Amino acid sequence: MKNYVYTFGNGHAEGDGSMKNLLGGKGANLAEMARIGLPVPAGFTITTECCNDYFSSNGRFPDSLEAQVKSAMAETEALMGIRFGDPDNPLLVSCRSGARSSMPGMMETVLNVGLTEQTIPGLIQKTKNPRFVYDAYRRLIMMFADVVMEKAENIEAEEGKDIRCRLERIMEDMKVSKGYQGDTDFSADDLKELTRLFKTRIYEVLGTEFPDDPQQQLWQGIGAVFKSWNGKRAVSFRRIENIPDDWGTAVTVQSMVFGNMGDTSATGVAFTRNPGTGENKFYGEWLPNAQGEDVVAGIRTPNPLNNDTKTEQNRHLPSLEEAMPKVYGELVQVRSILEHQNRDMQDLEFTIQENNLYMLQTRDGRRTGMAALNMAMDMLEEGLIDKRTAVLRVSPAQLDEMLHPLIDPKAEKKIKPVAVGLPAGPGGASGQIVFTSVDAVQWARDGKSVILVREETNPEDVEGMRAATAILTARGGMTSHAALVARGWGKCCVVGAGTLQIDVKEKKLAINGNTYTEGDIFTVNGTRGAVYEGALPMISASENPRLKEYMEIVDRFRKINIRTNAETADDARMAKDFGAEGIGLFRTEHMFYGKGAEEPLFLLRKLILNKSIKERQATIEELFPHIKEDIRQTLEIMDEFPVTIRLLDPPLHEFVPRSKENQVKLAEALCVDRQTIVTRSNKLRESNPMMGHRGVRIGITYPEISEMQIRAIFEAAAELISAGRHPLPEIMVPVTCDVRELDVIKIIVERTYESVIKRFGIEKIDYKYGTMIEIPRAALLSHEMARTAEFFSYGTNDLTQMTFGFSRDDIGGFMEAYIDKNILAKDPFQTIDMKGVGRLIKDSVERGRQVRPDLKIGICGEHGGDPESVQFCCLSGFNYVSCSPYRIPIARLAAAQAAVMAEKEAQSTEIRFV
Amino acid sequence: MKNYVYTFGNGHAEGDGSMKNLLGGKGANLAEMARIGLPVPAGFTITTECCNDYFSSNGRFPDSLEAQVKSAMAETEALMGIRFGDPDNPLLVSCRSGARSSMPGMMETVLNVGLTEQTIPGLIQKTKNPRFVYDAYRRLIMMFADVVMEKAENIEAEEGKDIRCRLERIMEDMKVSKGYQGDTDFSADDLKELTRLFKTRIYEVLGTEFPDDPQQQLWQGIGAVFKSWNGKRAVSFRRIENIPDDWGTAVTVQSMVFGNMGDTSATGVAFTRNPGTGENKFYGEWLPNAQGEDVVAGIRTPNPLNNDTKTEQNRHLPSLEEAMPKVYGELVQVRSILEHQNRDMQDLEFTIQENNLYMLQTRDGRRTGMAALNMAMDMLEEGLIDKRTAVLRVSPAQLDEMLHPLIDPKAEKKIKPVAVGLPAGPGGASGQIVFTSVDAVQWARDGKSVILVREETNPEDVEGMRAATAILTARGGMTSHAALVARGWGKCCVVGAGTLQIDVKEKKLAINGNTYTEGDIFTVNGTRGAVYEGALPMISASENPRLKEYMEIVDRFRKINIRTNAETADDARMAKDFGAEGIGLFRTEHMFYGKGAEEPLFLLRKLILNKSIKERQATIEELFPHIKEDIRQTLEIMDEFPVTIRLLDPPLHEFVPRSKENQVKLAEALCVDRQTIVTRSNKLRESNPMMGHRGVRIGITYPEISEMQIRAIFEAAAELISAGRHPLPEIMVPVTCDVRELDVIKIIVERTYESVIKRFGIEKIDYKYGTMIEIPRAALLSHEMARTAEFFSYGTNDLTQMTFGFSRDDIGGFMEAYIDKNILAKDPFQTIDMKGVGRLIKDSVERGRQVRPDLKIGICGEHGGDPESVQFCCLSGFNYVSCSPYRIPIARLAAAQAAVMAEKEAQSTEIRFV
């Protein structure tokens, strides 16, 4: 019989902190806290395995579960000294979700389970607080109707007509009719009346009765939490965060403690260090006489935890340190124990019930990139973690965030913010304001930069938040939903900007009497919490000495080289600054695009439309100096570093003139009429240019073009050698499918090499000759390709296109559906498809190395800057990855992390891959 | 030390008939003939291995060769009783090429080697015939200058300025100045003078002296034959015939015998059976007082071999039977010996020197398809061969030829031919006349059907002959170059139509006073030797009972099924007649093309442009009956046979209306304006439609379309079952790249199946669910695909496109260069690329079967009708191949041959592949 249930409480636990996969993060950490003697309300966790079994038997609980829960509940009752469903002294419990990794707010929770008409009198008797009891009952009914009776049953309601809205409207009506200001004005009788009205409405709308029975509440609650794993929000979050569907959620059933039992009760959230900056100060928020959800939901602006961390915005509010100094002292001790136990910054949830502290949760806290960096370096210095751990502590996405632009401080100084709030997500961003998640997604899809402005955000908003450049909310604190999510994604975010008056219906925003409409441009400073009208100038992340130090540690663990894809002298210079150790892709055709390209482009056009070899040769002589100079500059900057120069790749028709003016100009130069140009151009058109006359196919049919490029490379190198430099060109042939293509071009390479060497009177040029592997056949025949190629550079963009038969330009029509329907876990153009394309690459590397053991292997597709793909390359034996200059630090970090993780894996088991 | 030289002569030989790979066909057969005591002039053969060694050491003879040749020459001298280079009684030799398989006229030969100013007096002394000797010397010099001194040295001359033309012009000039009619008018002195003039001219033009030394002539001759293996013609022939470059040629050095030593001498060519019809009659041609080349070159119209085979055209000429009855008798004996020895029709070359018969060559004779069939059946009946051999005796190309059209005999009876000649290649063909090989290639490339009209053809013409629909020559016999080549390719051909007066320069043709110009249309009957003006109606190859009988034998050996690609009731019916055992590809979209498609196409367009699912559902209901009826018809015809129905494949934009009229019509039906239609259509356009939104990708994004098609299939089947039939539909999902796609569609299949079964009240429908494998990733992940797919059908067209990254529509720009430069041996769209695509398929089949051992495997690309590809499929474990109806007999034969060859291989060794 499977053990589905693990109990905890009173200094003991069946589970422990290492069992996150089975008990979820929350369950494992509660067990651990109980085990080390922290004050945890007793309870038990139902495993993720049970969740999976529940789904695989179409929503039936395993047979053995009932007995196990019964027994665990008995243990909990014994520890708490009260009984679940006991009319005289009832135990209430919560049913909470908890997955392997944190999915804040994505799944459901039901509180106050076990409160019924039968148990109410006993609880009133015990608490002497009928208002509290009926408020708890009111909350239970609302939550239960929403989570268990509606959402878990997949009942879809129109907007504003879901059960929660309907019940809220009843409360609102009563408030109005009685002239109350807020929820706290409700009397016990009012709340009792509300619960009666709620039950009637629930039956009217949903057609079933609210179950006024503790066991029914418990089991339906457990089921609803399981079901919320497959709720729309959770699934969409998993897609974004790449969490597998089969992890499942655990359910923790835990004794309720109440932060809303009067002024000696409170609830709060704390971080053992500042999650925004990394500063080693205890940091948090609390609310007196409140339940936990009140803090997180951002409905009331919470108080600061201690005096040390008060800000301008909350200086006037009482800290826990001031209000409950004894309990605060206990909490400080808990902070220290948990941080040393977990050797990482912890995110804590606590409740104070009548001056008693209870810990409800601890977990590794989310943090900004800057905080991650500072904490890693601090903890390293404190001796809390070692270097390897430090390397793993900053995720590539967090590093990316640190490299994000900031508002130019000079410009910012000159302008006053229109609003201020809490600095919840780092960096600066400008964009057009929108007021709904749907609009944010839509506008972003149209290529616009948008700032999502919301009263407060909730899990329904995640897709819009993802799409937005920045997030701005009027309410909520640093632990509100918006802040948590933005921080996790490293997204610029300001929360709790209280002067914002938002009218979603009219799509208008008023700040201090000024009105703005949808589409107006704002700039947000998420590092300082400021909001500005209009677009402010940005600067790139300043040189951070701590980051430099960190990257030096990182580089010590990295085992592969990082190169860059660069094709101008400027790119090459910048890439070197970012740490590039060579160029993995220099596209020779770039010089025909962009500014300054007019002359060479005109010559190339002439070349393409020349009819005879003789004419082409003449044009080639005109074009040659441009090509050589272009290559020479980059070789010079990258002196001593390898530069992989790719021969002409795009199909020739990409270059033919489309405008009448250019056609006429070209016709004149070629002494033909314009119609001839048009005809010739049309002849070059292709049905599927991606698979057309391009790459080496041009080299084969127009060997004079290959020869010119090869000559340019060798002459550029020879000139530099003559000037005492040491260029390392690598000639790369694109779009090959057979080694014979390489053989044919190699003849030109060798002939040209000999002639250049002789003409320049130099001894040699250190060059390599190799190919891109971007056609499936080339990958399949790597053992042949490697006979001639000294290096392979995987062109994973095209390789992915051909292997999937997906034209990257045309996937718009179906890629979304493929991800939504879980046909593909990820867009294979973002992260290498390990199963298909990855397998092809791994086999190809092996087969190539069998023929040529020192075959140099690299990647120059855009995947070279994707952390997961970099990790794949590290484990597949690559010598280097090449990515755009801005992605270099990320690739460096990803490569180092791959090496550290591989070391760890190697210690425990053999490395398996895909 | 390698043995490079094998001697033969006088009833003995070091080699034998089985050593074709080493000695070439000619050398092996000469050895065999000598061994069994036939009269073969003594000599020796230098091996193909020596040829390869010669090339791999850049044209140097192996060191040991000289001694081996010396010793072999000594043996030859001993057998012939005369010595090479002996001034008193010189031995003359020929140096002839000989590859593993026959390459008629593609390589070089030098005759009369050893004749010099020194040896001439001795030979005159011996022959008492100074004219013969100087004629032989004249021939040697011309041939040597052309073959050895010019071609082998890679000297390129402009047309008409090559050394042979220049020397011929000297002869011509002398003929004119002396008033001679023909070559036979030259006196010994004339010929002597000619040799002097030749030598001077050679030195002037080529800058080197003609080597008047026997040893120099010999070694240069051997080298020139080797070099001719890599001559332009030979290489181009190898490309067409798929002969590997590394086979190499042998060189046979053989004592000269002379057919031109007066009227008791002769030369001839014979076939042991009629190569045009297969009739079991000795058949051939001869010329008195001539050298071998005179017969083959078609310069003189030759005499018939015997009385029995005289035709209307040559009835007046003397047969060898009449002219030299004794020698003819000997030849008849040789015929019988060689045919029994080789168990196949032989092509013989013989020379009669002063009433002595010498055999110069025997080889398996080329034949027409009809002849191949008749010979195979005759020899089977005669007990000469067994059934397995008979199956191998007709090549798929020969079978193809028999399936070629014939001129409608009724139409032919009513019209008189404008010219008659010899029936050299089978079938009938109409086309436009052209006069050069270059034009034939060019016109054919432009899609025209052409008849190549030549005075006579020579190896330079092969490409034009290949491109032409038919070949017509004014001169030459049944063994002329044109006849040999045409027969080999099964191409319609008439030779020796003497009334043709051809003016190549003016591109004009005169026949009996009528003038025709390039582009005029003729019809050629290659089976009867007749030529007609204009285009005559054609009929398909009549039902040949012998062919039926042969195909029945063939089918007994075949191990896989042959299905057809058919999508109309007519196609299906015809395919069944051709022997189809099911349909491998029924493309559901065909019904939207062609006539009768207006209504369904309009509905499909409406469907594509409908915006909401609701609208689409309504259109689907309108479209549904068309789709169902279409499928029902084909299932009915193919009752009891499986029919693989492919769900919608092409991208939707292929269907949107382009014409204004259709756009307006559609706009009206949809109640939108035309601009909306245009905009929507433009949105559907794709950059690379081959890799766009098509196949299952449409099924995933528009599940209602999949559902309609699936419902149509099941309802059609259910209706037939209700009517007592037994349909076997197979539902095939196209363009898949992941098993999840199959899973998603399978849900629709199962749901629809259940509902149809229930509605029709039938027990079950025997159906299968499977996929095309046409995307590389699907092939790579076959072990996953096979979890859901019950069958795989390889779509080798698309799989080849994606694996190579070749868009079939766009290869025009480079495929020719790829074949020319030997980058690819063949166009991979004609024959499966065994190395790349084939390997992918083989692995995929294995991985699929590991998961599902009874996985049904087929092919539905056009390769299904290509004999080599069919063979590949047989050896890779396919259950069936599917091809167009006309290719079915060819696929049946190819499959049977593969099975027979596999059996043979299995007996000798394990089957290796690729």
Short mmCIF file of N, CA and C in Angstrom, two decimals, chain B residues 374-476:
data_model
loop_
_atom_site.label_atom_id
_atom_site.label_comp_id
_atom_site.label_asym_id
_atom_site.label_seq_id
_atom_site.Cartn_x
_atom_site.Cartn_y
_atom_site.Cartn_z
N ASN B 374 10.47 -11.93 -74.72
CA ASN B 374 10.35 -13.15 -75.53
C ASN B 374 11.52 -14.09 -75.29
N MET B 375 12.73 -13.56 -75.20
CA MET B 375 13.89 -14.41 -74.94
C MET B 375 13.76 -15.08 -73.59
N ALA B 376 13.34 -14.33 -72.57
CA ALA B 376 13.23 -14.92 -71.23
C ALA B 376 12.23 -16.06 -71.27
N MET B 377 11.09 -15.84 -71.91
CA MET B 377 10.07 -16.89 -71.95
C MET B 377 10.53 -18.07 -72.80
N ASP B 378 11.18 -17.78 -73.95
CA ASP B 378 11.68 -18.86 -74.81
C ASP B 378 12.72 -19.69 -74.08
N MET B 379 13.69 -19.02 -73.49
CA MET B 379 14.78 -19.74 -72.84
C MET B 379 14.27 -20.53 -71.65
N LEU B 380 13.25 -20.01 -70.99
CA LEU B 380 12.61 -20.75 -69.91
C LEU B 380 12.00 -22.02 -70.46
N GLU B 381 11.29 -21.88 -71.60
CA GLU B 381 10.67 -23.06 -72.23
C GLU B 381 11.73 -24.02 -72.74
N GLU B 382 12.83 -23.47 -73.24
CA GLU B 382 13.91 -24.32 -73.76
C GLU B 382 14.68 -24.99 -72.62
N GLY B 383 14.42 -24.58 -71.40
CA GLY B 383 15.17 -25.15 -70.27
C GLY B 383 16.55 -24.54 -70.11
N LEU B 384 16.81 -23.46 -70.82
CA LEU B 384 18.13 -22.85 -70.75
C LEU B 384 18.30 -22.08 -69.43
N ILE B 385 17.22 -21.53 -68.93
CA ILE B 385 17.27 -20.78 -67.67
C ILE B 385 16.10 -21.21 -66.79
N ASP B 386 16.20 -20.88 -65.46
CA ASP B 386 15.09 -21.21 -64.56
C ASP B 386 14.21 -19.96 -64.35
N LYS B 387 13.16 -20.14 -63.56
CA LYS B 387 12.19 -19.04 -63.38
C LYS B 387 12.82 -17.83 -62.72
N ARG B 388 13.66 -18.08 -61.72
CA ARG B 388 14.30 -16.95 -61.02
C ARG B 388 15.11 -16.11 -62.02
N THR B 389 15.86 -16.81 -62.87
CA THR B 389 16.66 -16.09 -63.86
C THR B 389 15.74 -15.33 -64.82
N ALA B 390 14.65 -15.98 -65.21
CA ALA B 390 13.71 -15.32 -66.12
C ALA B 390 13.20 -14.01 -65.51
N VAL B 391 12.92 -14.07 -64.21
CA VAL B 391 12.42 -12.86 -63.54
C VAL B 391 13.45 -11.73 -63.64
N LEU B 392 14.73 -12.10 -63.56
CA LEU B 392 15.77 -11.07 -63.60
C LEU B 392 16.09 -10.61 -65.02
N ARG B 393 15.61 -11.32 -66.03
CA ARG B 393 16.03 -11.07 -67.40
C ARG B 393 15.38 -9.86 -68.06
N VAL B 394 14.24 -9.43 -67.55
CA VAL B 394 13.61 -8.23 -68.10
C VAL B 394 13.82 -7.12 -67.08
N SER B 395 14.49 -6.07 -67.49
CA SER B 395 14.72 -4.99 -66.53
C SER B 395 13.45 -4.16 -66.40
N PRO B 396 13.29 -3.48 -65.26
CA PRO B 396 12.12 -2.62 -65.12
C PRO B 396 12.01 -1.61 -66.26
N ALA B 397 13.17 -1.12 -66.74
CA ALA B 397 13.13 -0.15 -67.84
C ALA B 397 12.60 -0.82 -69.10
N GLN B 398 12.98 -2.07 -69.31
CA GLN B 398 12.48 -2.78 -70.49
C GLN B 398 10.99 -3.04 -70.40
N LEU B 399 10.56 -3.33 -69.19
CA LEU B 399 9.13 -3.53 -69.00
C LEU B 399 8.40 -2.22 -69.29
N ASP B 400 8.97 -1.16 -68.80
CA ASP B 400 8.42 0.17 -69.00
C ASP B 400 8.20 0.42 -70.49
N GLU B 401 9.24 0.04 -71.23
CA GLU B 401 9.23 0.23 -72.67
C GLU B 401 8.06 -0.51 -73.32
N MET B 402 7.80 -1.72 -72.80
CA MET B 402 6.68 -2.48 -73.37
C MET B 402 5.35 -1.84 -73.05
N LEU B 403 5.37 -1.04 -71.99
CA LEU B 403 4.12 -0.37 -71.62
C LEU B 403 3.99 0.96 -72.34
N HIS B 404 4.99 1.22 -73.17
CA HIS B 404 4.97 2.48 -73.92
C HIS B 404 3.91 2.45 -75.00
N PRO B 405 3.52 3.63 -75.42
CA PRO B 405 2.48 3.67 -76.44
C PRO B 405 2.98 3.19 -77.80
N LEU B 406 2.06 2.72 -78.56
CA LEU B 406 2.31 2.34 -79.95
C LEU B 406 1.45 3.23 -80.82
N ILE B 407 1.85 3.34 -82.10
CA ILE B 407 0.98 4.07 -83.02
C ILE B 407 -0.27 3.23 -83.26
N ASP B 408 -1.41 3.88 -83.26
CA ASP B 408 -2.67 3.17 -83.52
C ASP B 408 -2.57 2.52 -84.89
N PRO B 409 -2.61 1.19 -84.99
CA PRO B 409 -2.40 0.51 -86.28
C PRO B 409 -3.45 0.91 -87.32
N LYS B 410 -4.65 1.18 -86.87
CA LYS B 410 -5.70 1.57 -87.83
C LYS B 410 -5.32 2.89 -88.52
N ALA B 411 -4.85 3.84 -87.72
CA ALA B 411 -4.45 5.13 -88.27
C ALA B 411 -3.24 4.96 -89.17
N GLU B 412 -2.34 4.07 -88.74
CA GLU B 412 -1.10 3.90 -89.47
C GLU B 412 -1.35 3.29 -90.85
N LYS B 413 -2.36 2.41 -90.93
CA LYS B 413 -2.68 1.75 -92.19
C LYS B 413 -3.09 2.75 -93.27
N LYS B 414 -3.73 3.80 -92.83
CA LYS B 414 -4.31 4.75 -93.78
C LYS B 414 -3.30 5.74 -94.34
N ILE B 415 -2.10 5.73 -93.83
CA ILE B 415 -1.14 6.77 -94.23
C ILE B 415 0.14 6.12 -94.71
N LYS B 416 0.78 6.75 -95.69
CA LYS B 416 2.03 6.17 -96.21
C LYS B 416 3.21 6.80 -95.49
N PRO B 417 4.21 6.00 -95.16
CA PRO B 417 5.39 6.62 -94.53
C PRO B 417 6.11 7.53 -95.51
N VAL B 418 6.72 8.60 -94.98
CA VAL B 418 7.54 9.45 -95.84
C VAL B 418 8.93 8.87 -96.00
N ALA B 419 9.31 7.99 -95.06
CA ALA B 419 10.61 7.34 -95.15
C ALA B 419 10.56 6.04 -94.40
N VAL B 420 11.41 5.09 -94.81
CA VAL B 420 11.54 3.86 -94.04
C VAL B 420 13.00 3.62 -93.71
N GLY B 421 13.22 2.90 -92.60
CA GLY B 421 14.57 2.57 -92.19
C GLY B 421 14.51 1.31 -91.37
N LEU B 422 15.49 1.07 -90.52
CA LEU B 422 15.52 -0.15 -89.73
C LEU B 422 14.84 0.10 -88.37
N PRO B 423 14.10 -0.90 -87.90
CA PRO B 423 13.38 -0.75 -86.63
C PRO B 423 14.36 -0.95 -85.47
N ALA B 424 14.96 0.12 -85.00
CA ALA B 424 16.06 -0.01 -84.06
C ALA B 424 15.66 0.18 -82.60
N GLY B 425 14.54 0.82 -82.34
CA GLY B 425 14.08 0.99 -80.96
C GLY B 425 12.58 0.95 -80.94
N PRO B 426 11.96 0.36 -79.95
CA PRO B 426 10.55 -0.03 -80.01
C PRO B 426 9.57 1.11 -79.78
N GLY B 427 8.32 0.84 -80.11
CA GLY B 427 7.23 1.75 -79.80
C GLY B 427 7.08 2.86 -80.82
N GLY B 428 6.11 3.71 -80.54
CA GLY B 428 5.88 4.83 -81.44
C GLY B 428 6.01 6.13 -80.68
N ALA B 429 6.35 7.18 -81.42
CA ALA B 429 6.48 8.47 -80.76
C ALA B 429 6.31 9.58 -81.76
N SER B 430 5.65 10.67 -81.32
CA SER B 430 5.55 11.86 -82.15
C SER B 430 6.36 12.97 -81.51
N GLY B 431 6.83 13.90 -82.32
CA GLY B 431 7.57 15.02 -81.75
C GLY B 431 8.05 15.97 -82.82
N GLN B 432 8.67 17.05 -82.35
CA GLN B 432 9.20 18.04 -83.28
C GLN B 432 10.63 17.69 -83.62
N ILE B 433 10.99 17.83 -84.90
CA ILE B 433 12.34 17.43 -85.28
C ILE B 433 13.36 18.51 -84.92
N VAL B 434 14.52 18.03 -84.44
CA VAL B 434 15.68 18.92 -84.20
C VAL B 434 16.90 18.19 -84.77
N PHE B 435 17.98 18.97 -85.00
CA PHE B 435 19.09 18.40 -85.74
C PHE B 435 20.39 18.29 -84.96
N THR B 436 20.42 18.80 -83.73
CA THR B 436 21.64 18.64 -82.93
C THR B 436 21.27 18.17 -81.53
N SER B 437 22.26 17.55 -80.93
CA SER B 437 22.08 17.05 -79.57
C SER B 437 21.77 18.21 -78.63
N VAL B 438 22.48 19.32 -78.82
CA VAL B 438 22.29 20.49 -77.96
C VAL B 438 20.85 20.99 -78.04
N ASP B 439 20.34 21.07 -79.28
CA ASP B 439 18.96 21.52 -79.44
C ASP B 439 17.99 20.55 -78.77
N ALA B 440 18.27 19.25 -78.93
CA ALA B 440 17.37 18.25 -78.35
C ALA B 440 17.27 18.47 -76.84
N VAL B 441 18.43 18.67 -76.21
CA VAL B 441 18.45 18.87 -74.76
C VAL B 441 17.68 20.14 -74.40
N GLN B 442 17.95 21.21 -75.17
CA GLN B 442 17.33 22.49 -74.88
C GLN B 442 15.81 22.46 -75.04
N TRP B 443 15.37 21.92 -76.15
CA TRP B 443 13.93 21.87 -76.43
C TRP B 443 13.23 20.98 -75.40
N ALA B 444 13.87 19.87 -75.07
CA ALA B 444 13.26 18.96 -74.10
C ALA B 444 13.13 19.65 -72.76
N ARG B 445 14.16 20.43 -72.41
CA ARG B 445 14.12 21.16 -71.15
C ARG B 445 12.95 22.15 -71.14
N ASP B 446 12.63 22.66 -72.31
CA ASP B 446 11.49 23.59 -72.41
C ASP B 446 10.16 22.84 -72.47
N GLY B 447 10.22 21.54 -72.27
CA GLY B 447 8.98 20.77 -72.18
C GLY B 447 8.47 20.25 -73.51
N LYS B 448 9.30 20.35 -74.55
CA LYS B 448 8.84 19.88 -75.85
C LYS B 448 9.24 18.42 -76.07
N SER B 449 8.43 17.75 -76.87
CA SER B 449 8.70 16.39 -77.30
C SER B 449 9.51 16.51 -78.59
N VAL B 450 10.72 15.96 -78.61
CA VAL B 450 11.52 16.15 -79.83
C VAL B 450 12.00 14.83 -80.42
N ILE B 451 12.16 14.84 -81.73
CA ILE B 451 12.78 13.72 -82.44
C ILE B 451 14.14 14.20 -82.93
N LEU B 452 15.17 13.52 -82.49
CA LEU B 452 16.52 13.91 -82.89
C LEU B 452 16.83 13.27 -84.24
N VAL B 453 17.06 14.10 -85.23
CA VAL B 453 17.35 13.61 -86.57
C VAL B 453 18.81 13.84 -86.88
N ARG B 454 19.56 12.76 -87.16
CA ARG B 454 21.00 12.88 -87.40
C ARG B 454 21.37 12.03 -88.62
N GLU B 455 22.43 12.46 -89.29
CA GLU B 455 22.99 11.65 -90.36
C GLU B 455 23.31 10.26 -89.79
N GLU B 456 24.07 10.27 -88.74
CA GLU B 456 24.34 9.08 -87.92
C GLU B 456 24.66 9.65 -86.53
N THR B 457 24.55 8.87 -85.51
CA THR B 457 24.89 9.41 -84.18
C THR B 457 26.26 8.93 -83.78
N ASN B 458 26.85 9.65 -82.85
CA ASN B 458 28.12 9.20 -82.28
C ASN B 458 28.05 9.48 -80.78
N PRO B 459 29.01 9.00 -80.05
CA PRO B 459 28.91 9.12 -78.59
C PRO B 459 28.72 10.55 -78.11
N GLU B 460 29.14 11.53 -78.87
CA GLU B 460 28.90 12.92 -78.45
C GLU B 460 27.41 13.26 -78.37
N ASP B 461 26.59 12.45 -79.01
CA ASP B 461 25.17 12.76 -79.08
C ASP B 461 24.35 12.19 -77.93
N VAL B 462 24.99 11.43 -77.02
CA VAL B 462 24.17 10.68 -76.06
C VAL B 462 23.19 11.53 -75.27
N GLU B 463 23.61 12.73 -74.88
CA GLU B 463 22.68 13.51 -74.06
C GLU B 463 21.45 13.94 -74.83
N GLY B 464 21.66 14.29 -76.09
CA GLY B 464 20.53 14.64 -76.93
C GLY B 464 19.63 13.44 -77.18
N MET B 465 20.25 12.28 -77.33
CA MET B 465 19.47 11.07 -77.57
C MET B 465 18.62 10.76 -76.35
N ARG B 466 19.21 10.98 -75.18
CA ARG B 466 18.50 10.77 -73.94
C ARG B 466 17.28 11.69 -73.84
N ALA B 467 17.50 12.92 -74.27
CA ALA B 467 16.44 13.93 -74.13
C ALA B 467 15.33 13.73 -75.14
N ALA B 468 15.64 13.09 -76.27
CA ALA B 468 14.68 12.99 -77.35
C ALA B 468 13.64 11.91 -77.06
N THR B 469 12.47 12.08 -77.65
CA THR B 469 11.41 11.08 -77.56
C THR B 469 11.69 9.95 -78.55
N ALA B 470 12.30 10.33 -79.65
CA ALA B 470 12.64 9.32 -80.65
C ALA B 470 13.91 9.77 -81.38
N ILE B 471 14.58 8.77 -82.01
CA ILE B 471 15.82 9.06 -82.73
C ILE B 471 15.65 8.54 -84.16
N LEU B 472 16.11 9.34 -85.09
CA LEU B 472 15.98 8.98 -86.51
C LEU B 472 17.31 9.27 -87.18
N THR B 473 17.92 8.24 -87.84
CA THR B 473 19.17 8.51 -88.54
C THR B 473 19.05 8.10 -90.01
N ALA B 474 19.89 8.75 -90.82
CA ALA B 474 19.87 8.49 -92.25
C ALA B 474 20.75 7.29 -92.61
N ARG B 475 21.74 7.04 -91.75
CA ARG B 475 22.67 5.96 -92.06
C ARG B 475 22.81 5.00 -90.89
N GLY B 476 23.49 3.86 -91.16
CA GLY B 476 23.79 2.92 -90.07
C GLY B 476 22.82 1.76 -90.01
#
